[in-house]
Amino acid sequence: MAGIAVFLLLLISALGETSSSVVAGAGVGDAPGRELADLPGGRYVPLFRLPEEPKEQPVAGFGLETAPVTNGEFLEFVRQNPRWRRSRVPRLFADEGYLRHWGGDLDLGPDPVRAAARPVVHVSWFAARAFAVWSGRRLPSTSEWEYAAGLGFTREDGALDPEFQSAIRRWYGTPTPSELPPVRAGRPNFFGVHDLHGLIWEWTSDFNSALVTGDARGDTGIERQLFCGAGSSGAADRSNFPAFLRTGFRSSLKAAYTLHNLGFRCALDVPNPAARKSEPKP
Amino acid sequence: MKSLRSLPVRGCVLLSLFLALFASGAGIGLPQAGEPPAERPPCCRTAPTNSPPTGGSLYQLESIWTSDVGARVRLRVLEGRPQVVALFFTHCEYACPVLVRDLKRIEAALPETIRPSVDFLLISLDSERDTPAVLAEYRESHRLGLDHWTLLTGAGDDVRELAALLGVNYRKDARGQYSHSNLITVLNARGEVIHQQAGLDQDPAATVAALVKEAGSVRAK
């Protein structure tokens, strides 16, 4: 016990000297510094809601990483956390496709430099969550992610930004390329966040809060509003086709699934909202 | 950000870490002295076995849960006997009373020879309101026997993880009610999912058959 105490003491004093990774407390490794955008918060209009629920949900300000996690960054996590290596991860926490695009446990394949800049995919929700905890952060919630995804290129409200609207529709109608582009290649939004649309799908902390499931017959009422028959009649905005796609996609996932176009980025609570700048990044 | 680095805060983190360490070290899986085992629910009697959990076992989870009798445990303490598991919350108006009734129906439908070797596990989705005391009251009012029924509550993040493993989707609505999949899961003695019953008010026959098969294989060992 004394040994553990001394170790903890050392660990904590070491963490105290590092940057924002202290915020999330224990379990923080030597994570790469990943840029965060300070999002002021706003509202999220869920696509589906119960009749008695309010139309909009407030979203508090938070920090969101400006790009998805890359293969290179995930490699460092896997290096420091052997239980998340491809050959060792328990099947319960990642299906057999986990990191299948890599050459091996610690091998990014024939062109590691090229691969390192690309978003990591073929990761399960459990793996994404473990990475987030290791880096002192967390996954964004679905409402946070959707709020951020609604921010336009040139103004906060993406719904009023026609260029933004047509850009995201274009992507949702385009198949995933066989080789993903590097992160940050897409146009950043008003707050400097890249790739929320146009690169990959992303895990959220509560992806499993959408109540349309394979075993929906006995579920509570919500799923009846989703996708069956005149499914869209209850939706807040029937023209928001990408939001339909995302809702449907999330609800089809299980936490151990891995897919060739599904990755993640992390988020962080903003410790001092008063000190936050709401100026967009240049 | 600066305030987070200051000494008092760091001291606080340190203190709470120590407290967590001692609290968890003291309680996990150890039978409490001076009490006959039958007066404690299944979660809080047996020490965990030493064999490491299998790759498909839910008992790989390191999360710590609190029982209605106050003990802090890892799910691994339930190893060794099949468990019939459901996620619920005590303030539930619609589905959960039916879900708990469904569990009782399964219990009643088990053959006499099997029933004593099967446990039932209710885990709350409502980390805020379902304190151990509230769960204890629920046990009392729903007559959930200490001999086979475990009631647990845990941190929101840990509930989310467990729900993800069981395939239970849920969300809290504006009234504080949780909408959730109604799913009953059977874990074998090693903590692997061997059967799931979806929906309310289902015929328990298939679930009972899975339990009979599992109890048979446990006995054969």
Tab-separated table of N, CA and C in Angstrom, chain A residues 79-152:
chain	number	residue	atom	x	y	z
A	79	ARG	N	0.984	1.840	-28.096
A	79	ARG	CA	2.331	1.543	-27.611
A	79	ARG	C	2.370	1.591	-26.081
A	80	GLN	N	1.725	2.589	-25.511
A	80	GLN	CA	1.756	2.758	-24.056
A	80	GLN	C	0.732	1.890	-23.331
A	81	ASN	N	-0.234	1.357	-24.080
A	81	ASN	CA	-1.301	0.554	-23.458
A	81	ASN	C	-1.428	-0.779	-24.187
A	82	PRO	N	-0.535	-1.715	-23.863
A	82	PRO	CA	-0.469	-2.973	-24.635
A	82	PRO	C	-1.797	-3.725	-24.714
A	83	ARG	N	-2.672	-3.536	-23.738
A	83	ARG	CA	-3.934	-4.293	-23.799
A	83	ARG	C	-4.805	-3.837	-24.959
A	84	TRP	N	-4.492	-2.672	-25.545
A	84	TRP	CA	-5.264	-2.199	-26.690
A	84	TRP	C	-4.587	-2.515	-28.019
A	85	ARG	N	-3.542	-3.351	-27.978
A	85	ARG	CA	-2.918	-3.780	-29.234
A	85	ARG	C	-3.823	-4.766	-29.953
A	86	ARG	N	-3.651	-4.800	-31.268
A	86	ARG	CA	-4.545	-5.579	-32.115
A	86	ARG	C	-4.599	-7.041	-31.690
A	87	SER	N	-3.473	-7.601	-31.331
A	87	SER	CA	-3.440	-9.031	-31.017
A	87	SER	C	-3.910	-9.325	-29.596
A	88	ARG	N	-4.043	-8.292	-28.784
A	88	ARG	CA	-4.357	-8.558	-27.373
A	88	ARG	C	-5.745	-8.119	-26.933
A	89	VAL	N	-6.373	-7.242	-27.695
A	89	VAL	CA	-7.632	-6.675	-27.216
A	89	VAL	C	-8.691	-7.766	-27.073
A	90	PRO	N	-9.383	-7.818	-25.933
A	90	PRO	CA	-10.435	-8.833	-25.778
A	90	PRO	C	-11.573	-8.587	-26.781
A	91	ARG	N	-12.115	-9.676	-27.320
A	91	ARG	CA	-13.184	-9.559	-28.325
A	91	ARG	C	-14.375	-8.762	-27.819
A	92	LEU	N	-14.580	-8.805	-26.520
A	92	LEU	CA	-15.701	-8.076	-25.930
A	92	LEU	C	-15.608	-6.584	-26.239
A	93	PHE	N	-14.392	-6.053	-26.324
A	93	PHE	CA	-14.197	-4.609	-26.438
A	93	PHE	C	-13.878	-4.137	-27.860
A	94	ALA	N	-13.652	-5.033	-28.777
A	94	ALA	CA	-13.429	-4.648	-30.178
A	94	ALA	C	-13.594	-5.890	-31.044
A	95	ASP	N	-14.330	-5.750	-32.147
A	95	ASP	CA	-14.553	-6.931	-32.989
A	95	ASP	C	-13.284	-7.280	-33.779
A	96	GLU	N	-13.365	-8.312	-34.609
A	96	GLU	CA	-12.142	-8.829	-35.248
A	96	GLU	C	-11.559	-7.862	-36.287
A	97	GLY	N	-12.316	-6.803	-36.644
A	97	GLY	CA	-11.802	-5.830	-37.615
A	97	GLY	C	-10.943	-4.742	-36.999
A	98	TYR	N	-10.762	-4.801	-35.683
A	98	TYR	CA	-10.039	-3.746	-34.950
A	98	TYR	C	-8.650	-3.491	-35.560
A	99	LEU	N	-8.415	-2.258	-35.996
A	99	LEU	CA	-7.133	-1.805	-36.569
A	99	LEU	C	-6.648	-2.687	-37.728
A	100	ARG	N	-7.597	-3.258	-38.444
A	100	ARG	CA	-7.214	-4.186	-39.520
A	100	ARG	C	-6.443	-3.496	-40.636
A	101	HIS	N	-6.546	-2.169	-40.739
A	101	HIS	CA	-5.820	-1.455	-41.797
A	101	HIS	C	-4.356	-1.231	-41.431
A	102	TRP	N	-3.956	-1.623	-40.237
A	102	TRP	CA	-2.556	-1.533	-39.857
A	102	TRP	C	-1.834	-2.807	-40.307
A	103	GLY	N	-0.475	-2.726	-40.336
A	103	GLY	CA	0.295	-3.901	-40.718
A	103	GLY	C	0.444	-4.888	-39.568
A	104	GLY	N	0.369	-4.407	-38.346
A	104	GLY	CA	0.540	-5.264	-37.174
A	104	GLY	C	0.265	-4.458	-35.919
A	105	ASP	N	0.597	-5.045	-34.766
A	105	ASP	CA	0.299	-4.390	-33.492
A	105	ASP	C	0.814	-2.955	-33.425
A	106	LEU	N	2.067	-2.762	-33.872
A	106	LEU	CA	2.691	-1.433	-33.770
A	106	LEU	C	3.217	-0.989	-35.139
A	107	ASP	N	2.515	-1.403	-36.165
A	107	ASP	CA	2.985	-1.196	-37.526
A	107	ASP	C	1.853	-0.568	-38.348
A	108	LEU	N	2.101	0.643	-38.845
A	108	LEU	CA	1.049	1.351	-39.586
A	108	LEU	C	0.949	0.919	-41.045
A	109	GLY	N	1.790	-0.034	-41.462
A	109	GLY	CA	1.682	-0.513	-42.836
A	109	GLY	C	2.838	-0.027	-43.700
A	110	PRO	N	2.729	-0.210	-45.039
A	110	PRO	CA	3.851	0.039	-45.957
A	110	PRO	C	4.340	1.496	-45.957
A	111	ASP	N	3.419	2.451	-45.735
A	111	ASP	CA	3.846	3.856	-45.744
A	111	ASP	C	3.414	4.512	-44.426
A	112	PRO	N	4.185	4.268	-43.354
A	112	PRO	CA	3.748	4.712	-42.028
A	112	PRO	C	3.619	6.232	-41.906
A	113	VAL	N	4.454	6.985	-42.622
A	113	VAL	CA	4.387	8.447	-42.511
A	113	VAL	C	3.065	8.951	-43.085
A	114	ARG	N	2.733	8.388	-44.239
A	114	ARG	CA	1.480	8.740	-44.893
A	114	ARG	C	0.283	8.345	-44.020
A	115	ALA	N	0.336	7.147	-43.473
A	115	ALA	CA	-0.778	6.642	-42.660
A	115	ALA	C	-0.936	7.445	-41.378
A	116	ALA	N	0.198	7.900	-40.818
A	116	ALA	CA	0.159	8.567	-39.516
A	116	ALA	C	-0.691	9.831	-39.533
A	117	ALA	N	-0.784	10.485	-40.677
A	117	ALA	CA	-1.524	11.745	-40.757
A	117	ALA	C	-3.005	11.542	-41.035
A	118	ARG	N	-3.370	10.298	-41.274
A	118	ARG	CA	-4.764	10.011	-41.608
A	118	ARG	C	-5.556	9.618	-40.367
A	119	PRO	N	-6.882	9.839	-40.411
A	119	PRO	CA	-7.666	9.547	-39.203
A	119	PRO	C	-7.653	8.049	-38.880
A	120	VAL	N	-7.551	7.711	-37.618
A	120	VAL	CA	-7.635	6.306	-37.241
A	120	VAL	C	-9.096	5.866	-37.385
A	121	VAL	N	-9.269	4.716	-37.991
A	121	VAL	CA	-10.603	4.111	-38.141
A	121	VAL	C	-10.482	2.660	-37.676
A	122	HIS	N	-11.504	1.866	-37.876
A	122	HIS	CA	-11.474	0.491	-37.369
A	122	HIS	C	-11.190	0.473	-35.866
A	123	VAL	N	-11.795	1.423	-35.149
A	123	VAL	CA	-11.667	1.429	-33.692
A	123	VAL	C	-13.058	1.319	-33.080
A	124	SER	N	-13.171	0.563	-32.015
A	124	SER	CA	-14.452	0.399	-31.335
A	124	SER	C	-14.706	1.596	-30.423
A	125	TRP	N	-15.918	1.694	-29.942
A	125	TRP	CA	-16.265	2.751	-28.965
A	125	TRP	C	-15.433	2.582	-27.702
A	126	PHE	N	-15.229	1.352	-27.284
A	126	PHE	CA	-14.441	1.108	-26.062
A	126	PHE	C	-13.013	1.614	-26.237
A	127	ALA	N	-12.443	1.367	-27.426
A	127	ALA	CA	-11.073	1.803	-27.685
A	127	ALA	C	-10.995	3.321	-27.749
A	128	ALA	N	-11.993	3.939	-28.409
A	128	ALA	CA	-12.018	5.394	-28.519
A	128	ALA	C	-12.108	6.025	-27.129
A	129	ARG	N	-12.947	5.419	-26.302
A	129	ARG	CA	-13.163	5.923	-24.950
A	129	ARG	C	-11.881	5.773	-24.122
A	130	ALA	N	-11.205	4.646	-24.291
A	130	ALA	CA	-9.966	4.414	-23.549
A	130	ALA	C	-8.894	5.422	-23.972
A	131	PHE	N	-8.833	5.721	-25.272
A	131	PHE	CA	-7.887	6.727	-25.756
A	131	PHE	C	-8.196	8.075	-25.110
A	132	ALA	N	-9.486	8.426	-25.092
A	132	ALA	CA	-9.895	9.728	-24.550
A	132	ALA	C	-9.484	9.848	-23.076
A	133	VAL	N	-9.731	8.805	-22.310
A	133	VAL	CA	-9.375	8.830	-20.882
A	133	VAL	C	-7.864	8.947	-20.722
A	134	TRP	N	-7.140	8.189	-21.543
A	134	TRP	CA	-5.675	8.223	-21.502
A	134	TRP	C	-5.152	9.624	-21.803
A	135	SER	N	-5.812	10.319	-22.719
A	135	SER	CA	-5.326	11.645	-23.076
A	135	SER	C	-5.904	12.732	-22.176
A	136	GLY	N	-6.573	12.315	-21.102
A	136	GLY	CA	-7.087	13.283	-20.136
A	136	GLY	C	-8.366	13.961	-20.600
A	137	ARG	N	-9.007	13.374	-21.570
A	137	ARG	CA	-10.215	13.985	-22.118
A	137	ARG	C	-11.358	12.994	-22.120
A	138	ARG	N	-12.357	13.246	-22.926
A	138	ARG	CA	-13.515	12.362	-23.005
A	138	ARG	C	-14.052	12.432	-24.412
A	139	LEU	N	-14.977	11.550	-24.742
A	139	LEU	CA	-15.641	11.662	-26.038
A	139	LEU	C	-16.722	12.739	-25.923
A	140	PRO	N	-16.984	13.460	-27.018
A	140	PRO	CA	-18.103	14.405	-26.971
A	140	PRO	C	-19.425	13.653	-26.911
A	141	SER	N	-20.431	14.265	-26.288
A	141	SER	CA	-21.759	13.647	-26.301
A	141	SER	C	-22.375	13.872	-27.682
A	142	THR	N	-23.431	13.128	-27.959
A	142	THR	CA	-24.095	13.294	-29.258
A	142	THR	C	-24.608	14.723	-29.420
A	143	SER	N	-25.182	15.305	-28.364
A	143	SER	CA	-25.698	16.668	-28.524
A	143	SER	C	-24.564	17.668	-28.739
A	144	GLU	N	-23.432	17.462	-28.066
A	144	GLU	CA	-22.284	18.342	-28.300
A	144	GLU	C	-21.789	18.215	-29.743
A	145	TRP	N	-21.691	16.963	-30.199
A	145	TRP	CA	-21.172	16.729	-31.544
A	145	TRP	C	-22.107	17.344	-32.586
A	146	GLU	N	-23.392	17.121	-32.409
A	146	GLU	CA	-24.370	17.630	-33.376
A	146	GLU	C	-24.409	19.161	-33.364
A	147	TYR	N	-24.273	19.738	-32.166
A	147	TYR	CA	-24.204	21.208	-32.074
A	147	TYR	C	-22.995	21.708	-32.887
A	148	ALA	N	-21.837	21.069	-32.664
A	148	ALA	CA	-20.615	21.487	-33.368
A	148	ALA	C	-20.766	21.291	-34.880
A	149	ALA	N	-21.449	20.217	-35.255
A	149	ALA	CA	-21.618	19.912	-36.677
A	149	ALA	C	-22.541	20.907	-37.361
A	150	GLY	N	-23.294	21.650	-36.576
A	150	GLY	CA	-24.204	22.643	-37.137
A	150	GLY	C	-23.574	24.019	-37.289
A	151	LEU	N	-22.325	24.169	-36.861
A	151	LEU	CA	-21.631	25.454	-36.987
A	151	LEU	C	-21.143	25.631	-38.426
A	152	GLY	N	-21.409	26.781	-39.010
A	152	GLY	CA	-21.073	27.008	-40.415
A	152	GLY	C	-19.620	27.370	-40.657
